[in-house]
CSV table of C-alpha atoms in Angstrom, one decimal:
chain,number,residue,atom,x,y,z
A,142,UNK,CA,65.6,97.3,101.7
A,143,UNK,CA,66.8,100.9,100.9
A,144,UNK,CA,69.0,101.7,98.0
A,145,UNK,CA,70.4,104.9,96.5
A,146,UNK,CA,69.3,105.6,92.9
A,147,UNK,CA,70.4,108.4,90.5
A,148,UNK,CA,68.2,111.5,90.1
A,149,UNK,CA,70.0,113.4,87.3
A,150,UNK,CA,70.1,116.5,89.5
A,151,UNK,CA,73.6,117.8,90.0
A,152,UNK,CA,72.7,119.3,93.4
A,153,UNK,CA,71.2,116.0,94.6
A,154,UNK,CA,72.8,113.3,92.5
A,155,UNK,CA,71.1,110.3,94.4
A,156,UNK,CA,68.1,109.7,96.5
A,157,UNK,CA,66.8,106.8,98.6
A,158,UNK,CA,64.3,104.4,97.2
A,159,UNK,CA,62.6,101.2,98.5
A,160,UNK,CA,63.6,98.1,96.6
A,161,UNK,CA,63.4,94.4,96.9
A,162,UNK,CA,66.5,92.5,98.1
A,163,UNK,CA,68.6,91.2,95.2
A,164,UNK,CA,68.0,87.5,94.3
A,165,UNK,CA,71.6,86.1,94.0
A,166,UNK,CA,72.5,83.9,91.0
A,167,UNK,CA,73.9,80.5,91.8
A,168,UNK,CA,77.5,81.8,91.9
A,169,UNK,CA,76.7,84.9,93.9
A,170,UNK,CA,76.6,85.6,97.6
A,171,UNK,CA,74.2,88.0,99.2
A,172,UNK,CA,76.2,90.6,101.2
A,173,UNK,CA,74.8,93.0,103.8
A,174,UNK,CA,76.6,96.2,103.1
A,175,UNK,CA,78.3,97.9,106.0
A,176,UNK,CA,80.4,100.4,104.0
A,177,UNK,CA,80.9,101.5,100.4
A,178,UNK,CA,83.2,103.9,98.6
A,179,UNK,CA,82.2,106.0,95.6
A,180,UNK,CA,84.6,106.4,92.8
A,181,UNK,CA,85.2,109.5,90.7
A,182,UNK,CA,84.1,107.7,87.6
A,183,UNK,CA,80.7,107.0,89.2
A,184,UNK,CA,80.3,110.7,89.8
A,185,UNK,CA,80.7,111.2,86.0
A,186,UNK,CA,78.1,108.6,85.3
A,187,UNK,CA,75.6,110.4,87.6
A,188,UNK,CA,75.7,113.6,85.6
A,189,UNK,CA,73.6,112.0,82.9
A,190,UNK,CA,72.6,108.6,84.3
A,191,UNK,CA,71.4,105.9,81.9
A,192,UNK,CA,68.1,104.2,82.6
A,193,UNK,CA,68.6,101.4,85.2
A,194,UNK,CA,71.9,102.7,86.5
A,195,UNK,CA,72.6,101.2,90.0
A,196,UNK,CA,75.9,102.6,91.3
A,197,UNK,CA,78.2,100.9,93.7
A,198,UNK,CA,81.2,98.8,92.9
A,199,UNK,CA,83.3,99.0,96.1
A,200,UNK,CA,81.7,97.4,99.2
A,201,UNK,CA,82.5,95.7,102.4
A,202,UNK,CA,80.1,93.8,104.7
A,203,UNK,CA,78.8,90.5,105.9
A,204,UNK,CA,77.7,87.4,103.9
A,205,UNK,CA,74.0,86.7,104.8
A,206,UNK,CA,73.4,84.1,102.1
A,207,UNK,CA,76.1,81.9,100.6
A,208,UNK,CA,76.3,81.0,96.9
A,209,UNK,CA,74.0,78.2,95.9
A,210,UNK,CA,76.7,76.5,93.9
A,211,UNK,CA,78.9,76.1,97.0
A,212,UNK,CA,81.6,78.5,95.9
A,213,UNK,CA,82.8,81.4,98.0
A,214,UNK,CA,82.5,82.3,101.7
A,215,UNK,CA,79.9,80.9,104.1
A,216,UNK,CA,77.2,82.8,106.0
A,217,UNK,CA,78.6,85.2,108.6
A,218,UNK,CA,81.9,85.8,106.9
A,219,UNK,CA,83.2,89.3,106.6
A,220,UNK,CA,84.1,90.2,103.1
A,221,UNK,CA,85.2,93.0,100.7
A,222,UNK,CA,83.7,92.9,97.2
A,223,UNK,CA,83.7,94.4,93.8
A,224,UNK,CA,80.2,93.8,92.3
A,225,UNK,CA,79.4,94.9,88.8
A,226,UNK,CA,76.8,97.4,90.2
A,227,UNK,CA,74.3,98.0,93.0
A,228,UNK,CA,76.5,98.4,96.0
A,229,UNK,CA,75.0,101.6,97.3
A,230,UNK,CA,72.3,99.7,99.1
A,231,UNK,CA,71.7,97.7,102.2
A,232,UNK,CA,72.2,94.4,100.4
A,233,UNK,CA,74.0,93.5,97.2
A,234,UNK,CA,74.6,90.3,95.3
A,235,UNK,CA,78.3,89.8,94.5
A,236,UNK,CA,79.9,87.0,92.3
A,237,UNK,CA,82.0,84.9,94.6
A,238,UNK,CA,85.0,85.3,92.3
A,239,UNK,CA,84.8,89.0,93.2
A,240,UNK,CA,85.0,88.6,97.0
A,241,UNK,CA,87.8,88.3,99.5
A,242,UNK,CA,87.6,87.4,103.1
A,243,UNK,CA,88.5,90.0,105.7
A,244,UNK,CA,90.7,89.3,108.7
A,245,UNK,CA,89.6,90.7,112.1
A,246,UNK,CA,92.2,93.4,111.9
A,247,UNK,CA,90.7,95.2,108.9
A,248,UNK,CA,87.4,97.1,109.4
A,249,UNK,CA,84.7,97.7,106.8
A,250,UNK,CA,85.8,101.3,106.2
A,251,UNK,CA,89.3,100.5,105.2
A,252,UNK,CA,88.2,97.5,103.2
A,253,UNK,CA,85.7,99.5,101.2
A,254,UNK,CA,88.4,101.8,100.1
A,255,UNK,CA,90.3,99.0,98.4
A,256,UNK,CA,88.6,97.5,95.4
A,257,UNK,CA,88.6,99.6,92.3
A,258,UNK,CA,91.5,101.8,93.1
A,259,UNK,CA,93.6,99.0,94.5
A,260,UNK,CA,92.8,96.5,91.7
A,261,UNK,CA,93.7,99.2,89.2
A,262,UNK,CA,97.0,99.9,90.9
A,263,UNK,CA,97.9,96.2,91.1
A,264,UNK,CA,97.0,95.5,87.4
A,265,UNK,CA,98.6,98.7,86.2
A,266,UNK,CA,102.0,97.8,87.8
A,267,UNK,CA,101.6,94.2,86.5
A,268,UNK,CA,101.1,95.6,83.0
A,269,UNK,CA,104.2,97.8,83.4
A,270,UNK,CA,106.4,94.8,84.4
A,271,UNK,CA,109.3,95.0,86.8
A,272,UNK,CA,109.7,98.6,88.1
A,273,UNK,CA,112.7,97.9,90.4
A,274,UNK,CA,115.4,100.5,89.7
A,275,UNK,CA,113.3,102.3,87.1
A,276,UNK,CA,112.4,106.0,87.1
A,277,UNK,CA,108.6,106.3,87.1
A,278,UNK,CA,106.5,109.4,86.5
A,279,UNK,CA,103.0,109.2,87.9
A,280,UNK,CA,100.4,111.9,86.9
A,281,UNK,CA,97.1,112.5,88.8
A,282,UNK,CA,98.7,111.1,91.9
A,283,UNK,CA,96.3,112.7,94.4
A,284,UNK,CA,93.6,110.1,93.9
A,285,UNK,CA,93.2,106.7,95.3
A,286,UNK,CA,94.9,104.9,92.4
A,287,UNK,CA,97.9,107.3,92.6
A,288,UNK,CA,98.2,106.7,96.3
A,289,UNK,CA,98.3,102.9,95.9
A,290,UNK,CA,100.6,103.0,92.9
A,291,UNK,CA,103.1,105.1,94.7
A,292,UNK,CA,103.2,102.9,97.7
A,293,UNK,CA,103.3,99.6,95.7
A,294,UNK,CA,105.9,100.9,93.2
A,295,UNK,CA,108.2,102.4,95.8
A,296,UNK,CA,108.1,99.2,97.8
A,297,UNK,CA,109.1,97.3,94.6
A,298,UNK,CA,112.2,99.5,94.2
A,299,UNK,CA,111.0,102.2,91.8
A,300,UNK,CA,112.1,105.8,91.9
A,301,UNK,CA,108.7,107.5,91.8
A,302,UNK,CA,108.0,111.1,90.9
A,303,UNK,CA,104.4,111.9,91.6
A,304,UNK,CA,102.4,114.8,90.2
A,305,UNK,CA,99.8,116.5,92.5
A,306,UNK,CA,98.8,120.1,92.9
A,307,UNK,CA,97.8,119.5,96.5
A,308,UNK,CA,100.6,120.1,99.0
A,309,UNK,CA,99.1,117.9,101.8
A,310,UNK,CA,98.6,115.0,99.4
A,311,UNK,CA,102.2,115.5,98.2
A,312,UNK,CA,103.5,115.2,101.8
A,313,UNK,CA,101.5,111.9,102.1
A,314,UNK,CA,103.0,110.5,98.9
A,315,UNK,CA,106.5,111.3,100.1
A,316,UNK,CA,105.7,109.5,103.3
A,317,UNK,CA,104.5,106.5,101.3
A,318,UNK,CA,107.7,106.3,99.3
A,319,UNK,CA,107.7,108.8,96.5
A,320,UNK,CA,111.2,110.1,95.7
A,321,UNK,CA,109.8,113.5,94.5
A,322,UNK,CA,106.6,115.3,94.2
A,323,UNK,CA,105.9,118.1,91.7
A,324,UNK,CA,102.8,120.3,91.3
A,325,UNK,CA,102.8,120.1,87.5
A,326,UNK,CA,104.0,117.7,84.8
A,327,UNK,CA,106.3,120.4,83.4
A,328,UNK,CA,108.2,120.5,86.7
A,329,UNK,CA,109.1,116.8,86.5
A,330,UNK,CA,112.8,116.2,85.8
A,331,UNK,CA,113.2,113.3,83.4
A,332,UNK,CA,114.1,111.3,81.6
A,333,UNK,CA,111.8,108.6,82.9
A,334,UNK,CA,111.7,104.9,81.9
A,335,UNK,CA,108.0,104.7,82.5
A,336,UNK,CA,105.1,107.2,82.6
A,337,UNK,CA,101.8,106.3,84.2
A,338,UNK,CA,99.3,108.9,82.9
A,339,UNK,CA,95.8,109.4,84.0
A,340,UNK,CA,95.0,113.1,83.3
A,341,UNK,CA,94.8,113.4,79.5
A,342,UNK,CA,94.4,116.8,77.9
A,343,UNK,CA,97.7,118.8,77.7
A,344,UNK,CA,99.3,116.7,80.5
A,345,UNK,CA,99.7,113.5,78.3
A,346,UNK,CA,102.0,115.1,75.6
A,347,UNK,CA,103.9,117.0,78.4
A,348,UNK,CA,104.4,113.7,80.3
A,349,UNK,CA,105.4,111.9,77.0
A,350,UNK,CA,108.1,114.5,76.5
A,351,UNK,CA,109.8,113.4,79.7
A,352,UNK,CA,110.2,109.8,78.5
A,353,UNK,CA,113.6,108.4,77.7
A,354,UNK,CA,114.0,107.1,74.1
A,355,UNK,CA,112.3,103.7,73.9
A,356,UNK,CA,110.4,104.3,77.1
A,357,UNK,CA,106.8,103.4,77.8
A,358,UNK,CA,103.8,105.5,78.6
A,359,UNK,CA,100.7,103.7,80.0
A,360,UNK,CA,97.5,105.7,79.6
A,361,UNK,CA,95.0,104.6,82.2
A,362,UNK,CA,92.6,107.6,82.6
A,363,UNK,CA,91.5,111.0,81.4
A,364,UNK,CA,90.5,112.8,84.6
A,365,UNK,CA,90.7,116.2,82.9
A,366,UNK,CA,87.9,115.0,80.5
A,367,UNK,CA,89.8,116.7,77.7
A,368,UNK,CA,90.9,114.8,74.6
A,369,UNK,CA,94.6,114.4,73.8
A,370,UNK,CA,96.4,115.9,70.8
A,371,UNK,CA,99.8,114.4,69.8
A,372,UNK,CA,102.2,115.5,67.1
A,373,UNK,CA,104.3,112.8,65.4
A,374,UNK,CA,107.4,115.0,65.3
A,375,UNK,CA,107.4,115.7,69.0
A,376,UNK,CA,108.7,112.2,69.6
A,377,UNK,CA,112.0,113.2,68.0
A,378,UNK,CA,112.7,115.7,70.7
A,379,UNK,CA,113.5,112.9,73.2
A,380,UNK,CA,111.1,110.0,73.5
A,381,UNK,CA,111.9,108.6,70.0
A,382,UNK,CA,110.7,105.0,69.7
A,383,UNK,CA,108.5,105.4,72.8
A,384,UNK,CA,105.4,103.2,73.2
A,385,UNK,CA,102.0,104.3,74.4
A,386,UNK,CA,99.8,101.6,75.9
A,387,UNK,CA,96.1,101.9,76.6
A,388,UNK,CA,95.0,100.4,79.9
A,389,UNK,CA,91.7,99.6,81.6
A,390,UNK,CA,91.6,97.7,84.8
A,391,UNK,CA,88.3,95.8,84.2
A,392,UNK,CA,88.1,92.1,83.8
A,393,UNK,CA,86.7,89.6,86.4
A,394,UNK,CA,87.6,87.6,88.4
A,395,UNK,CA,88.7,90.1,91.0
A,396,UNK,CA,88.9,87.9,94.1
A,397,UNK,CA,92.6,87.1,93.9
A,398,UNK,CA,93.6,90.7,93.5
A,399,UNK,CA,91.3,91.7,96.4
A,400,UNK,CA,92.9,89.0,98.5
A,401,UNK,CA,96.3,90.3,97.7
A,402,UNK,CA,95.3,93.8,98.7
A,403,UNK,CA,93.8,92.6,101.9
A,404,UNK,CA,96.9,90.7,102.7
A,405,UNK,CA,99.1,93.7,102.1
A,406,UNK,CA,97.0,95.9,104.3
A,407,UNK,CA,96.9,93.3,107.1
A,408,UNK,CA,100.7,93.1,107.0
A,409,UNK,CA,101.1,96.9,107.2
A,410,UNK,CA,102.5,97.1,103.7
A,411,UNK,CA,99.6,99.0,102.1
A,412,UNK,CA,97.7,101.9,103.7
A,413,UNK,CA,94.2,102.9,102.5
A,414,UNK,CA,94.0,106.7,102.5
A,415,UNK,CA,90.6,107.7,103.9
A,416,UNK,CA,89.6,111.3,103.2
A,417,UNK,CA,86.1,111.2,104.8
A,418,UNK,CA,83.8,108.8,106.6
A,419,UNK,CA,80.1,109.6,106.7
A,420,UNK,CA,76.8,108.0,107.3
A,421,UNK,CA,75.2,107.0,104.0
A,422,UNK,CA,72.4,109.5,104.5
A,423,UNK,CA,75.0,112.1,103.6
A,424,UNK,CA,75.9,110.5,100.3
A,425,UNK,CA,74.4,113.2,98.1
A,426,UNK,CA,76.6,115.8,99.7
A,427,UNK,CA,79.7,113.6,99.6
A,428,UNK,CA,79.2,113.0,95.8
A,429,UNK,CA,79.0,116.7,95.2
A,430,UNK,CA,82.2,117.2,97.2
A,431,UNK,CA,83.9,114.4,95.2
A,432,UNK,CA,82.9,116.0,91.9
A,433,UNK,CA,84.2,119.3,93.0
A,434,UNK,CA,87.4,117.6,94.4
A,435,UNK,CA,86.9,118.8,98.0
A,436,UNK,CA,87.8,115.3,99.3
A,437,UNK,CA,91.4,114.1,99.3
A,438,UNK,CA,91.6,110.4,99.8
A,439,UNK,CA,88.8,107.9,99.6
A,440,UNK,CA,85.4,108.8,100.8
A,441,UNK,CA,83.6,105.9,102.6
A,442,UNK,CA,79.9,105.8,103.5
A,443,UNK,CA,78.6,103.5,106.2
A,444,UNK,CA,75.1,102.1,106.3
A,445,UNK,CA,73.0,101.6,109.4
A,446,UNK,CA,74.3,98.0,109.6
A,447,UNK,CA,77.8,99.3,110.4
A,448,UNK,CA,76.7,100.9,113.7
């Protein structure tokens, strides 16, 4: 089969290589990949790839070999999956607890845009607890996670202020339920009960300053790739007694959350935002554009099997 492997070259981050088809473990299904979606974190890993790195955590396709232990979907079932690695290939072995069955109404492109961003959004809001009637500030809202968080939180009754410097993305977030969109954290009008922060750098202390006393900031990313500096005494200016929680989405099984996301999309309650769809032969160019933030919304690559 063909798979994409890292090169370490910023101008050509991946290249095609011949590889043996994966041999699934007893609790894994072999999936023929029809579409996959790169994530920004994967573009960071490609800058200095570790030996043996096989990118690809968001896939959709067809089960061609069921799990030997009898778990999971049968041969011929359309699925969306979140494997630990290796999804940028024609075939990938996926633990059955990280698969969800796709209904006829959801194509592989939309499905591939769901896993990492959608699971992160679900688990982030689960960590936050009930958001009904709460004022929420969301930084870094232009990305896939921000889009899903906005739509899910607004549907749950939250008053969401989203931060994005991109006007077009701001319009889409308003359409998906945001109460307000601002271009910079300093423009947000608090106080907020909850801050969901994914930028790091100077944005986190600025966002923290908008919290109500006793509020909560959940820190789930550092897209700026700049460390955060906090001053103990800044808390007394407003967010006294506030809590900062560190959040990371990871932790299998993923199947139940994937099934929830699929159900929400199928019922028209969640809308994957696709910024670009390309043949996977164009993956190197797409990765460069992702790194340089030229793509707004999820990028999805389709393999030859999707034609």
